[in-house]
Coordinates of C-alpha atoms and ligand atoms in Angstrom, one line a residue:
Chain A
X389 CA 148.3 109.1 97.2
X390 CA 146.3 107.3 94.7
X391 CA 144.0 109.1 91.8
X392 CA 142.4 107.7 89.5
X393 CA 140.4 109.5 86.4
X394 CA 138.0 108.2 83.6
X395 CA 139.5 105.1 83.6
X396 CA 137.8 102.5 81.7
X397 CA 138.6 98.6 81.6
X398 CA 137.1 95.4 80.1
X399 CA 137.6 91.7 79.9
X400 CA 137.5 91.3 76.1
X401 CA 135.7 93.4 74.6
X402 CA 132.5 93.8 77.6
X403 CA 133.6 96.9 79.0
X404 CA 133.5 96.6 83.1
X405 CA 134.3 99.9 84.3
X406 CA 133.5 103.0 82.6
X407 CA 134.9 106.4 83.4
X408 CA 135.7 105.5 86.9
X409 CA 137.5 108.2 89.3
X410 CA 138.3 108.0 92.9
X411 CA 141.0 109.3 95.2
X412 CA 142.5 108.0 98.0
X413 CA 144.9 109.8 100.2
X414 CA 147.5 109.1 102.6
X415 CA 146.3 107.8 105.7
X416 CA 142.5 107.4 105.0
X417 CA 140.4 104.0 104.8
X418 CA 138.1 104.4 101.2
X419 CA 135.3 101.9 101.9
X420 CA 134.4 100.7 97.6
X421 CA 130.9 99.4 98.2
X422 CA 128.6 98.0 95.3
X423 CA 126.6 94.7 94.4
X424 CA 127.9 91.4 92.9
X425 CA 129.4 92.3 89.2
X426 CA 129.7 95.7 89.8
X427 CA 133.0 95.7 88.8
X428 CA 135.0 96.2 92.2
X429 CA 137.1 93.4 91.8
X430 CA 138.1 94.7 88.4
X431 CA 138.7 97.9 89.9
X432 CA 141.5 96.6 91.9
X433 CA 142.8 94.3 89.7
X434 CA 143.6 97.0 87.2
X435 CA 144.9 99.2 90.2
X436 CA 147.1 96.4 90.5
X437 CA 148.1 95.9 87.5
X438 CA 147.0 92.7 86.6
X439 CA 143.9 93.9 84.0
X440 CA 144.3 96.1 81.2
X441 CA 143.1 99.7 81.0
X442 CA 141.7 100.7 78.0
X443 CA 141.8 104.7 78.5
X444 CA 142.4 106.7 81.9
X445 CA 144.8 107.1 83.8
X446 CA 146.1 105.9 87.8
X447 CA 148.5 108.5 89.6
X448 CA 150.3 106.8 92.4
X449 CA 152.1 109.2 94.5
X450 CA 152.3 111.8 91.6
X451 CA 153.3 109.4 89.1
X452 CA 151.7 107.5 86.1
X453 CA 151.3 103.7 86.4
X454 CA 148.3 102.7 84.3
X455 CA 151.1 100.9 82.0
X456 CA 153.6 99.9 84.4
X457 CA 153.6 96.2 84.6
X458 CA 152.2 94.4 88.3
X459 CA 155.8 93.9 90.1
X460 CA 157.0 97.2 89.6
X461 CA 153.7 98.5 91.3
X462 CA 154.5 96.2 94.2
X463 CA 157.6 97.7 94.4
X464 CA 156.3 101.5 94.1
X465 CA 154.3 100.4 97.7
X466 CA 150.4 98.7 96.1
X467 CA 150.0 95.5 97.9
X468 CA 146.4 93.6 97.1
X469 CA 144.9 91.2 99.4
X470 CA 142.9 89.4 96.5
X471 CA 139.4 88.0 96.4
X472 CA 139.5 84.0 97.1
X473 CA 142.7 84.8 99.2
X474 CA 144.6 83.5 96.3
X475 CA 147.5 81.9 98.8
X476 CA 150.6 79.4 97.1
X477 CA 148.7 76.8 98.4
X478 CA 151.3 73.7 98.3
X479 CA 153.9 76.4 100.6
X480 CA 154.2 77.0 104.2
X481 CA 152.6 80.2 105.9
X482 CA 156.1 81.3 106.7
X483 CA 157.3 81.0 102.7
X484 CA 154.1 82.8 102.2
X485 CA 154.6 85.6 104.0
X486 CA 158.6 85.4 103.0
X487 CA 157.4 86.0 99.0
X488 CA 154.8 88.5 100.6
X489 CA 158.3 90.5 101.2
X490 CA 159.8 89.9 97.6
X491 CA 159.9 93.2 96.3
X492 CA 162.3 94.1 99.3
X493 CA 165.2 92.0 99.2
X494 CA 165.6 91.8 102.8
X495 CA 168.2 89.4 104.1
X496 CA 166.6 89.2 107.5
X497 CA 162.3 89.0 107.9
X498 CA 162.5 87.5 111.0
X499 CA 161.3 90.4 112.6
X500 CA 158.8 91.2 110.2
X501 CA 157.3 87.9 110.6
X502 CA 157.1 88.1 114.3
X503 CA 155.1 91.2 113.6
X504 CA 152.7 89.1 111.4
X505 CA 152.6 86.3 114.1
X506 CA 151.9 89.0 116.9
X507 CA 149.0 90.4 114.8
X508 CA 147.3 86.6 114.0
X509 CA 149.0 84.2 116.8
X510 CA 147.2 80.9 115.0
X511 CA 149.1 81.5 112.4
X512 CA 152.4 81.0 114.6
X513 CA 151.6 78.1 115.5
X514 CA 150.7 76.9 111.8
X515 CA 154.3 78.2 110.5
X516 CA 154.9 75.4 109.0
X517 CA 151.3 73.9 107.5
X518 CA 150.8 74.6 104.1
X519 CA 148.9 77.1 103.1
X520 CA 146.2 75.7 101.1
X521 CA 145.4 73.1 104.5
X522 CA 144.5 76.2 106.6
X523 CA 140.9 77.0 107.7
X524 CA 139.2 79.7 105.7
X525 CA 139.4 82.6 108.3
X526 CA 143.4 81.4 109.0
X527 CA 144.0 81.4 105.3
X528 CA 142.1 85.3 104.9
X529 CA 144.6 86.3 107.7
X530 CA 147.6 84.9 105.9
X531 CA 146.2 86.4 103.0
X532 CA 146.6 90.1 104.7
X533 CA 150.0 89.4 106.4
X534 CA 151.5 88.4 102.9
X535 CA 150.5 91.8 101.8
X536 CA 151.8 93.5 104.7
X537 CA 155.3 91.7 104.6
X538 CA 155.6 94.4 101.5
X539 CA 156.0 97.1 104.0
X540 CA 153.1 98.7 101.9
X541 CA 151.8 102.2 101.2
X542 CA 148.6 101.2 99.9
X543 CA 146.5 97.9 100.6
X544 CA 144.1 96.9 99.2
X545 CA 141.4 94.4 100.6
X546 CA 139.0 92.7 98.1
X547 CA 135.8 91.5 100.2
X548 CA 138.0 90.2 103.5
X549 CA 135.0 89.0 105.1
X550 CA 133.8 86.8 102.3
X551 CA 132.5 83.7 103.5
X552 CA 133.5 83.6 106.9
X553 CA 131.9 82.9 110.4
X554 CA 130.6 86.2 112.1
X555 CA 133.2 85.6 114.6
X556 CA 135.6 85.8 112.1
X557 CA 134.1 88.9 110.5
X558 CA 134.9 90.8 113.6
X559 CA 138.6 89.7 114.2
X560 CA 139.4 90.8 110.3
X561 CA 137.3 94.1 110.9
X562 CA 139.2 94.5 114.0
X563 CA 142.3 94.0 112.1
X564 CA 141.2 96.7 109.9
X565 CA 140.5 99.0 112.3
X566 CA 144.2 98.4 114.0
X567 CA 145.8 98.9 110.7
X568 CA 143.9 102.0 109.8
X569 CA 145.1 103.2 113.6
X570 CA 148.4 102.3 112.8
X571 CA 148.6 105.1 109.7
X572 CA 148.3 101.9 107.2
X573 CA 146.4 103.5 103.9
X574 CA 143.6 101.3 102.6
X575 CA 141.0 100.9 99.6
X576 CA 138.4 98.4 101.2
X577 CA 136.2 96.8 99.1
X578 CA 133.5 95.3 101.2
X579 CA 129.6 94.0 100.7
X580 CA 129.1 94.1 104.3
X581 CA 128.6 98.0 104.0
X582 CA 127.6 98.9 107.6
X583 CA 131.0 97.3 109.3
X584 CA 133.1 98.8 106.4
X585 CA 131.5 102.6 106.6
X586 CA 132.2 102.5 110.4
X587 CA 135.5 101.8 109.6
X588 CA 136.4 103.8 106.8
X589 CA 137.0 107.8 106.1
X590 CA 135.1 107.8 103.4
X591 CA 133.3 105.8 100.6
X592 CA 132.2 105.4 97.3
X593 CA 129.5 103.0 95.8
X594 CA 130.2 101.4 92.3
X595 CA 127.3 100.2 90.2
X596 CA 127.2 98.5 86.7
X597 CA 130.8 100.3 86.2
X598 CA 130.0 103.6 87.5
X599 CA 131.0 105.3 90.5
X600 CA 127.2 106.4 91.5
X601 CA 128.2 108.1 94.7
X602 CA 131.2 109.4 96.5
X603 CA 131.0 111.1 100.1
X604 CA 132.0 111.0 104.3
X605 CA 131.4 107.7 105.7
X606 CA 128.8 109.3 107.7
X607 CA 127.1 111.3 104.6
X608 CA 127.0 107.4 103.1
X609 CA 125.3 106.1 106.1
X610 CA 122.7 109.0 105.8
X611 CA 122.0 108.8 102.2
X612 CA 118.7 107.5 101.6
X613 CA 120.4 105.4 98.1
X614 CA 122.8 103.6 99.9
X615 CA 120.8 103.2 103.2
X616 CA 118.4 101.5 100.7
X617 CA 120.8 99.9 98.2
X618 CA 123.5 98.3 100.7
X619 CA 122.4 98.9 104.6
X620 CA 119.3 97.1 103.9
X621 CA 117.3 100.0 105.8
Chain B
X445 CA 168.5 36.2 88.0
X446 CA 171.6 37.7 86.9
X447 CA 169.3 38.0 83.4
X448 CA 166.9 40.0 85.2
X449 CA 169.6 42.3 87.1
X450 CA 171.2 42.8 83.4
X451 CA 167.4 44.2 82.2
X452 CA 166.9 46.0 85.7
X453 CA 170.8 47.6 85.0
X454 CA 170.3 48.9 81.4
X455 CA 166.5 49.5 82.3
X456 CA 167.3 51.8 85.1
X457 CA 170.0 53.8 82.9
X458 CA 167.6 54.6 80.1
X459 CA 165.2 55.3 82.9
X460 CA 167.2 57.9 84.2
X461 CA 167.5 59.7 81.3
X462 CA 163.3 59.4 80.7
X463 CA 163.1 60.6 84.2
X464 CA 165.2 64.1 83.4
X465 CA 163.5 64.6 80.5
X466 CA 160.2 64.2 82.3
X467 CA 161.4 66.5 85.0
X468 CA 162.0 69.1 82.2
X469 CA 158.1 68.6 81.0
X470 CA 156.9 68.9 84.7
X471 CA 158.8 72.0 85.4
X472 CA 158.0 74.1 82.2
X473 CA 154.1 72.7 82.5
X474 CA 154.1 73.5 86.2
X475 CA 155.5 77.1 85.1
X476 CA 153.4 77.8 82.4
X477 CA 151.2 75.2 81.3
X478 CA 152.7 74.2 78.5
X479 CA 153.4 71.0 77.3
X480 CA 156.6 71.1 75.8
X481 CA 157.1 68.8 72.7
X482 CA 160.7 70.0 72.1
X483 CA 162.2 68.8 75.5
X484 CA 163.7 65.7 73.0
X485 CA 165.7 68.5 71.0
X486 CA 167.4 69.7 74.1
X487 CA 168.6 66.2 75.1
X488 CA 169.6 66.2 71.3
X489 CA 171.4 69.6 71.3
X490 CA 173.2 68.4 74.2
X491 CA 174.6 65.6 72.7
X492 CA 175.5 66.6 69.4
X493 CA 177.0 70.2 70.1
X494 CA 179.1 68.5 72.7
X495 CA 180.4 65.9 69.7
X496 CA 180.7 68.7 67.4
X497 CA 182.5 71.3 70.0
X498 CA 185.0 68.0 70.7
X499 CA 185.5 67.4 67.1
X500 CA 186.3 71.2 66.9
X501 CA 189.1 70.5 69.2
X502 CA 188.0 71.3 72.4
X503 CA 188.5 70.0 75.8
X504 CA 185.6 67.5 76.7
X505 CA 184.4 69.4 80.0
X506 CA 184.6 72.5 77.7
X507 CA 182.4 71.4 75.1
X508 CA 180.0 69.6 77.2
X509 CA 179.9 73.3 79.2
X510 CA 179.7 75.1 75.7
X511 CA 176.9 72.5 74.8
X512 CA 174.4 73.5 78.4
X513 CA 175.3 76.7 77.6
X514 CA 173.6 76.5 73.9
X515 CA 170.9 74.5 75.1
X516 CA 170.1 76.7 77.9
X517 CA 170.2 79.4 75.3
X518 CA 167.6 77.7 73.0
X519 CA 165.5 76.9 75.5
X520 CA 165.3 81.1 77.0
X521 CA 164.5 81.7 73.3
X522 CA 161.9 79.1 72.8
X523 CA 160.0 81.1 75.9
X524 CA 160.8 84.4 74.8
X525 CA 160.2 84.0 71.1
X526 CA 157.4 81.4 71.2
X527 CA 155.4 80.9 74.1
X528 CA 155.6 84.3 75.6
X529 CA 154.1 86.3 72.7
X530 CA 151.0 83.8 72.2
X531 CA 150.2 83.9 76.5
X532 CA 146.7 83.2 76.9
X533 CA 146.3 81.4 73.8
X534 CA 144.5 77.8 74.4
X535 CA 146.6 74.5 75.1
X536 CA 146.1 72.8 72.3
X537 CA 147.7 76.2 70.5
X538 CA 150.7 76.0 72.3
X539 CA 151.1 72.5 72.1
X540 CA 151.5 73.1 68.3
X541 CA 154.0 75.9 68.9
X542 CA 156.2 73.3 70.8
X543 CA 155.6 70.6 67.8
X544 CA 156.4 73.4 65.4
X545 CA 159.6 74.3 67.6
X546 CA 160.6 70.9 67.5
X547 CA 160.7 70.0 64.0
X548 CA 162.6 73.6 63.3
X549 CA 165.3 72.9 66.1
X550 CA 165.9 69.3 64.3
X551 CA 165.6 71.1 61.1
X552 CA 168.2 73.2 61.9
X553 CA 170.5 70.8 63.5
X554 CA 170.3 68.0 60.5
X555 CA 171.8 71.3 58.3
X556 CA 174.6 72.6 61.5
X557 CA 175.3 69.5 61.6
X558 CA 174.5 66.4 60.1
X559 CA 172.5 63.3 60.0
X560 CA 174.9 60.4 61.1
X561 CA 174.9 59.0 64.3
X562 CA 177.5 59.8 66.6
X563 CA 179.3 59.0 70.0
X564 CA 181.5 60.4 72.7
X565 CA 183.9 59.0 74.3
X566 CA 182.6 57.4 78.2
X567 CA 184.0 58.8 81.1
X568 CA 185.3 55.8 83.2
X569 CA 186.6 54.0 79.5
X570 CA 184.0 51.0 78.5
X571 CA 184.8 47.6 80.7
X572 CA 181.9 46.4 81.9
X573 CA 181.5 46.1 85.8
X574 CA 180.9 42.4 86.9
X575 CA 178.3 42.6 89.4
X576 CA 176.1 39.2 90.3
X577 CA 176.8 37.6 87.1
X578 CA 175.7 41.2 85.6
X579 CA 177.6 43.3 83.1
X580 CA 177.2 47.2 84.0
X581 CA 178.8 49.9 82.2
X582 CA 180.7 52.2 84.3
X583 CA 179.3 55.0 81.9
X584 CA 175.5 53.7 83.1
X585 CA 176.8 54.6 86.5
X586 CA 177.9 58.1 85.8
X587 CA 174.3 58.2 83.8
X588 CA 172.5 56.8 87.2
X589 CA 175.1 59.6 89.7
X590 CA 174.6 62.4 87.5
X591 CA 170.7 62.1 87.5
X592 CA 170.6 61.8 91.0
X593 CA 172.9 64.6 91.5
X594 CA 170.6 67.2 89.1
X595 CA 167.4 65.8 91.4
X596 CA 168.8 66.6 94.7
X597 CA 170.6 70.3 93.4
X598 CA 167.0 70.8 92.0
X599 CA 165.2 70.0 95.2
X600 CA 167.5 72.4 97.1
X601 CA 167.4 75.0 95.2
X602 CA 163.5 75.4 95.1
X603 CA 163.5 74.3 99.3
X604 CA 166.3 76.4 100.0
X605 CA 166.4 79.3 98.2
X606 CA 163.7 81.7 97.8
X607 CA 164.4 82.2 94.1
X608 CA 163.6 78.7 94.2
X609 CA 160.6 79.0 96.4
X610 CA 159.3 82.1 93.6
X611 CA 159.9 79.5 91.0
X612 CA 157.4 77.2 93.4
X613 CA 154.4 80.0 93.8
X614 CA 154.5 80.7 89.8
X615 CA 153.8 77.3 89.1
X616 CA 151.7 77.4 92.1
X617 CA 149.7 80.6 91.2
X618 CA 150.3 83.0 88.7
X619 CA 148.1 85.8 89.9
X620 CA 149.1 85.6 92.9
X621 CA 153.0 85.5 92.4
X622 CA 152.3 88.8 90.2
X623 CA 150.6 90.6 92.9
X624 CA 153.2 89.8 95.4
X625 CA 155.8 91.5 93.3
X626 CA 157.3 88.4 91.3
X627 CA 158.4 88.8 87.5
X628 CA 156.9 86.0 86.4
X629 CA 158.2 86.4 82.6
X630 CA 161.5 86.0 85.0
X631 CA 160.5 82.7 86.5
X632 CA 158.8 81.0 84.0
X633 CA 161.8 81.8 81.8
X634 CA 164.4 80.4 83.9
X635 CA 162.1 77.2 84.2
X636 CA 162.1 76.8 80.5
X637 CA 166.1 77.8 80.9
X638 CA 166.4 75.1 84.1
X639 CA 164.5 72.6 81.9
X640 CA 167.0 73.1 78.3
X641 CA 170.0 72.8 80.6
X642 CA 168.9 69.2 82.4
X643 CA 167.6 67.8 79.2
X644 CA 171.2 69.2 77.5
X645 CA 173.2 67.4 80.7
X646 CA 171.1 63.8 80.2
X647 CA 171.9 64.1 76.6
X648 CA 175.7 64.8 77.3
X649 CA 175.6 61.8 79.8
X650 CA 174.0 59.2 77.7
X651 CA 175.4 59.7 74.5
X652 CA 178.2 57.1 74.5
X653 CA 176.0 54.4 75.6
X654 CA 172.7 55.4 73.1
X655 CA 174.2 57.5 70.6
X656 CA 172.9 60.6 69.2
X657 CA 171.9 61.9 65.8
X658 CA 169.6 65.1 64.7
X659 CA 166.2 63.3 65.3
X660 CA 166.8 61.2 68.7
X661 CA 164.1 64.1 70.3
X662 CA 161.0 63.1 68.6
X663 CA 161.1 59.7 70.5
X664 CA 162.7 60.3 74.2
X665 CA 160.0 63.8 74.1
X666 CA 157.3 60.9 74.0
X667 CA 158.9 58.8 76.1
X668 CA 159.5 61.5 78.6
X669 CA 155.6 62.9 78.2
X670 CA 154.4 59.0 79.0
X671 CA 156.6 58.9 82.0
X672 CA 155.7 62.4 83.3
X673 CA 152.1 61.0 82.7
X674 CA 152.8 57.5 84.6
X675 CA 154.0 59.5 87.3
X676 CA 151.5 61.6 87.3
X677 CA 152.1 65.4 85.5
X678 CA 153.0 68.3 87.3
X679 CA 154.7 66.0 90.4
X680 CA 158.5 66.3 90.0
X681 CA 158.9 63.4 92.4
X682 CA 156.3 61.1 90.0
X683 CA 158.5 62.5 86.7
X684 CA 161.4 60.6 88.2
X685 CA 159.5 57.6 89.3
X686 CA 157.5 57.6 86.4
X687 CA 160.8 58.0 83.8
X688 CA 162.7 55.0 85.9
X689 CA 159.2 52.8 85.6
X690 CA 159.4 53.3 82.0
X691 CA 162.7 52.7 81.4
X692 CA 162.5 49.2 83.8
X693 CA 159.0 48.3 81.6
X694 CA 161.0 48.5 78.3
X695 CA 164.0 47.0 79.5
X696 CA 162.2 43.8 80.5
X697 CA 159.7 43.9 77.9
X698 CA 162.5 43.9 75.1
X699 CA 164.5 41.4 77.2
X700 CA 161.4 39.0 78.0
X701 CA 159.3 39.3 74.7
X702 CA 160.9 40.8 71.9
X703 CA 163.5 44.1 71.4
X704 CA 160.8 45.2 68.8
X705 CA 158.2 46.0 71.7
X706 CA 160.5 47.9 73.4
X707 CA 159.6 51.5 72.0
X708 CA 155.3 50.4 71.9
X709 CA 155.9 50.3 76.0
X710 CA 155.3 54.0 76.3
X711 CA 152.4 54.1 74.2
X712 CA 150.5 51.3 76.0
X713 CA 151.6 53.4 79.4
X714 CA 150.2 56.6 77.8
X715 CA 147.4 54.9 77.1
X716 CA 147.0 52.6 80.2
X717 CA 147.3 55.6 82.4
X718 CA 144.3 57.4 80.3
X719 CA 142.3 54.4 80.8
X720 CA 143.0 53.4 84.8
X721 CA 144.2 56.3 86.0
X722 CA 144.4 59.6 84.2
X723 CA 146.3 61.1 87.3
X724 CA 149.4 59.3 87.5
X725 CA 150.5 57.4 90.3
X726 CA 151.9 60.5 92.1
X727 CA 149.3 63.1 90.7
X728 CA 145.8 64.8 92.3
X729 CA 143.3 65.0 90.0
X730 CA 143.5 68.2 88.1
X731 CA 141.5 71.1 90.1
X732 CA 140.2 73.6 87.6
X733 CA 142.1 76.8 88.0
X734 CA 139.7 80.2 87.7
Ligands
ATP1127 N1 137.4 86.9 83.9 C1 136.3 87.6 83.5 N2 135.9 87.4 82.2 C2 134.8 88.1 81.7 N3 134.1 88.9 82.4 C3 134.4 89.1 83.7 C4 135.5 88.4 84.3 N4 135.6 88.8 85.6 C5 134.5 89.6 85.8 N5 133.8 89.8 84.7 C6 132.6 90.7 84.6 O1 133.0 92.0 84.9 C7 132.0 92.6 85.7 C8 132.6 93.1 87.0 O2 133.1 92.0 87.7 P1 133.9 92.1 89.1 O3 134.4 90.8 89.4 O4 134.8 93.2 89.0 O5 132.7 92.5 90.1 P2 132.7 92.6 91.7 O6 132.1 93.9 92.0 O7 134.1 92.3 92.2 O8 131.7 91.4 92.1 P3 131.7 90.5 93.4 O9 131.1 91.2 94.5 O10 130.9 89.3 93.0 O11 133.1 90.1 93.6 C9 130.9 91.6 85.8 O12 129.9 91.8 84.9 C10 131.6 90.3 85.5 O13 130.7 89.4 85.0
MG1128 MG1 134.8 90.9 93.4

C-alpha cells in the first residue's frame, strides 16, 4: 500500500533522513521504532506531505505522491495523528472530528461521529468542550478519532502514548489493537517499543536517519540490537 | 449632555468604520500572520471606484457591487501575488510587503483616478435626526446597521458553516488544518478576499459623511491596527470593541480639547496598550507557536 525508496529529507539544509525505504502493506501494523531525533517524526511528516523530499520517491497504492501537495494525500486515504496531538484548540470535539471528515464532503457524519463516541465515550460527553480544555489522554483520543472521521486507508500514529498516565497508555494501545482487528492499516511510531512490537506485524528501527533494521515483530523482539537499544534488556 | 450624545453619535460612526477595518487585520493575521498595512487601501478602493463607477453612469447599487467586487479582487491578488510566494519569510518581511503593497495600490489609484476628494450621495438624503437635543445623520445610521450587519453574517458563517469553521482551524492551526485535508492557500485566500470586501463595504458606507480621496488608507490602516491592538489582536470580538473605543476616544477628545488631537488618539492607544497591556483588553497573551 505504501513504499517508500531512498528517500531523503531535511529541514534546511541538515539532512534528517537519508536513503530511507520501508513498505507497508494493506492490513498490517509497521511499528517505526528509534531514539529522540532520529528522524521518525520527519518521516511522517514527509509521508504526509507537509516536509519536503529532496530525492526518493513514496508510492501510495501504485501511485507517486512525493510531490503531491498535503490535502490531496488526505483525500488519496493518509490520515496522520501528529505528535503534540496538534487539535484546533479554540473548537469543539464535535467540529474537530467534523474537519477530521473534510476531504469527504459528507452531508451527514452523524453516524460517523457516533462511531467515534462509541470508541472513546468521555469524549461524548465532552461534545461540546473545546478542544484545547480537554485532559491530555482525552485530547490524544480526539486526536485519533479526527483522523479516523477521514474513513482512512493509512493512519499514521506519531508517539500516541507520549506523556500519558500508564493507564492511559493501555486504553490507546488497546485502541490500537481494535483498529488493527478491525483491518485498519497503520505505521506506528512509538518509543515504548515492547507494547508497540506486541502489537504490530512487523517493524523497523530508525537511527540518525537510517533505517538500521527491518524484520517480524517477533525477529525484533529477539534481536540482540534492538533488545539492547529500545527493550532495555 | 446633548454635547456629549453629539460626540458619542459621530464617535460611534467613525468607530464603526475603525472596527471593520480592524476586523479585516484580525482575520488576515489570524489566517496568516500577517499584518496587513494595506487594509486602508481597500476601504479606499471601495470608496472611490464606487464614485468613479457612478460618475461612469452607473446605478448606485451597481457600482457599489462593481466596487466589492474590485476590492475583493485586489485583495485575492495581494495573497496570491505577495504574501503567498514569500511564506515562511519572517514578520517583519512581510510587514514591508504589505507597506510596499500599500503605497503601490495608492500609487495606482492617484493615476486611475485622481487626487481630489470626493463624495457620494447618502442613502436616507442628509437631514439630521433630532434625537435628545442631538443631531444624527441618517447616513451615520446606515454606517452603524451596516457594520452590525457584516459582524453578525461574519459570526454565522464561521459558527455555522463548516467552510467557516475550516477558515476557524487555519487560523487556529496550520499544520493541523493541512493534515486534515484543508487547502489552506484556499482559506487563507478567501480571508484576505473576506477582509478586501468588508474594508470595500465600510468604505462605500462612510464615504458621504468622511469623504474619500487616493490616500485616506494610510491613516484609517493605523487607526484600524491601534484598535485591533486596544482590543486586543487576533480577537474579532475585541477588533470591534476596540475600533468603537477608538472612535468614542477621538470623538470626545476633539470635542473636549481640541479637533487637532483627534488623529494623536490612536498613537497614544498604540502606545498605552504597549505600555499597560500589550494584550488588548480582549486578547491572551501570545503563546509561542512551534
Ligand atoms: N523544525 C525543525 N528544524 C530543524 N531541525 C529539525 C526540526 N525538526 C526536527 N529537526 C531535526 O531533525 C532530526 C529528526 O527529528 P524528528 O523530529 O524527526 O525526530 P523524532 O524521531 O521524531 O524524535 P522524537 O522521538 O523526539 O519525536 C533531529 O535531528 C531534529 O533535531
Ligand atoms: Mg517525533
Amino acid at each position: 500500500m505504501l513504499r517508500i525508496e531512498n528517500l531523503h529529507s531535511g529541514y534546511g539544509r541538515i539532512e534528517a533522513l537519508h536513503d530511507v525505504s520501508l513498505d507497508v502493506s494493506a492490513g498490517e501494523v509497521v511499528a517505526l521504532l528509534g531514539a529522540n531525533g532520529a528522524g521518525k517524526t520527519t518521516l511522517l511528516r514527509a509521508i504526509s506531505g507537509v516536509q519536503p523530499v529532496t530525492s526518493g520517491q513514496i508510492r501510495f497504492e501504485d501511485r507517486r505522491i512525493e510531490r503531491m501537495p498535503a490535502h490531496r494525500r488526505v483525500l488519496l486515504g493518509i490520515a496522520q495523528v501528529p505528535e503534540g496531538r496538534q487539535l484546533f484548540a479554540p473548537l469543539s470535539v464535535e467540529d474537530n472530528l467534523k474537519l477530521g471528515a473534510w476531504t469527504r464532503r459528507a452531508s451527514d457524519l452523524t453516524a460517523d461521529i457516533a462511531g467515534i463516541f462509541a470508541m472513546f465515550p468521555i469524549l461524548s460527553e465532552m461534545r461540546h468542550t473545546a478542544a484545547g480544555a480537554l485532559s491530555g489522554g482525552q485530547q490524544q483520543m480526539l486526536a485519533i478519532g479526527r483522523a479516523l472521521m477521514s474513513k482512512p486507508k493509512l493512519v499514521l500514529l506519531d508517539e500516541p502514548s507520549m506523556g500519558l498516565a500508564p493507564i492511559l497508555v493501555d486504553q490507546i494501545f488497546n485502541i490500537v489493537a481494535q483498529l488493527k482487528r478491525s483491518g485498519q492499516t497503520i505505521l506506528l511510531v512509538e518509543q515504548n517499543a515492547r507494547a508497540a512490537l506486541a502489537i504490530a506485524d512487523r517493524g523497523y528501527v530508525i537511527e540518525t536517519g537510517r533505517i538500521t533494521v527491518g524484520g517480524d515483530a517477533a525477529t525484533l523482539l529477539a534481536d540482540p540490537r534492538v533488545q539492547s537499544g529500545y527493550l532495555g534488556v | 449632555m446633548a454635547e456629549l450624545l453629539q460626540f458619542a453619535f459621530s464617535g460611534l460612526t467613525v468607530g464603526a468604520v475603525y472596527a471593520l477595518v480592524a476586523l479585516g487585520f484580525t482575520l488576515i493575521y489570524n489566517a496568516s500572520d500577517v499584518i496587513n498595512f494595506a487594509q486602508g487601501e481597500f476601504v479606499m478602493l471601495g470608496g472611490l471606484v464606487t464614485v468613479f463607477l457612478l460618475a461612469a453612469g452607473l446605478p448606485l447599487p451597481v457600482a457599489a457591487l462593481l466596487a466589492v467586487v474590485a476590492s475583493t479582487l485586489v485583495g485575492l491578488a495581494l495573497y496570491r501575488f505577495a504574501i503567498e510566494p514569500a511564506r515562511g519569510a519572517n514578520a517583519v518581511t512581510l510587514i514591508m510587503i504589505t507597506i510596499g503593497a500599500s503605497i503601490f495600490l495608492r500609487g495606482a489609484a492617484q493615476v486611475i483616478f485622481d487626487k481630489r476628494y470626493h463624495s457620494l450621495p447618502p442613502l436616507f438624503g442628509d437631514t439630521p435626526i433630532r434625537f435628545g437635543g442631538a443631531a444624527i445623520l441618517p447616513q451615520s445610521l446606515v454606517v452603524l446597521a451596516g457594520a452590525l450587519v457584516i459582524v453578525v453574517l461574519l459570526w454565522a458563517f464561521v459558527d455555522r458553516t463548516l467552510f467557516g469553521k475550516a477558515v476557524l482551524a487555519t487560523a487556529a492551526n496550520k499544520l493541523a488544518a493541512r493534515l486534515v485535508g484543508i487547502d489552506t492557500r484556499l482559506t487563507v485566500g478567501f480571508s484576505f478576499a473576506i477582509s478586501a470586501a468588508i474594508g470595500a463595504i465600510a468604505g462605500i458606507l462612510v464615504t458621504p459623511i468622511t469623504l474619500t480621496s487616493y490616500n485616506i488608507g494610510t491613516l484609517l490602516a493605523l487607526k484600524g491596527f491601534a484598535a485591533a491592538m486596544l482590543g486586543g489582536i487576533g480577537s474579532a470580538v475585541g477588533a470591534v470593541l476596540g475600533g468603537l473605543l477608538l472612535g468614542l476616544l477621538e470623538a470626545l477628545s476633539a470635542g473636549y480639547l481640541s479637533s487637532e488631537f483627534k488623529d494623536a488618539v490612536a498613537f497614544i492607544v498604540i502606545l498605552a496598550v504597549l505600555f499597560v497591556r500589550p494584550q488588548g483588553l480582549l486578547g491572551r497573551a501570545r503563546v509561542e507557536r512551534v
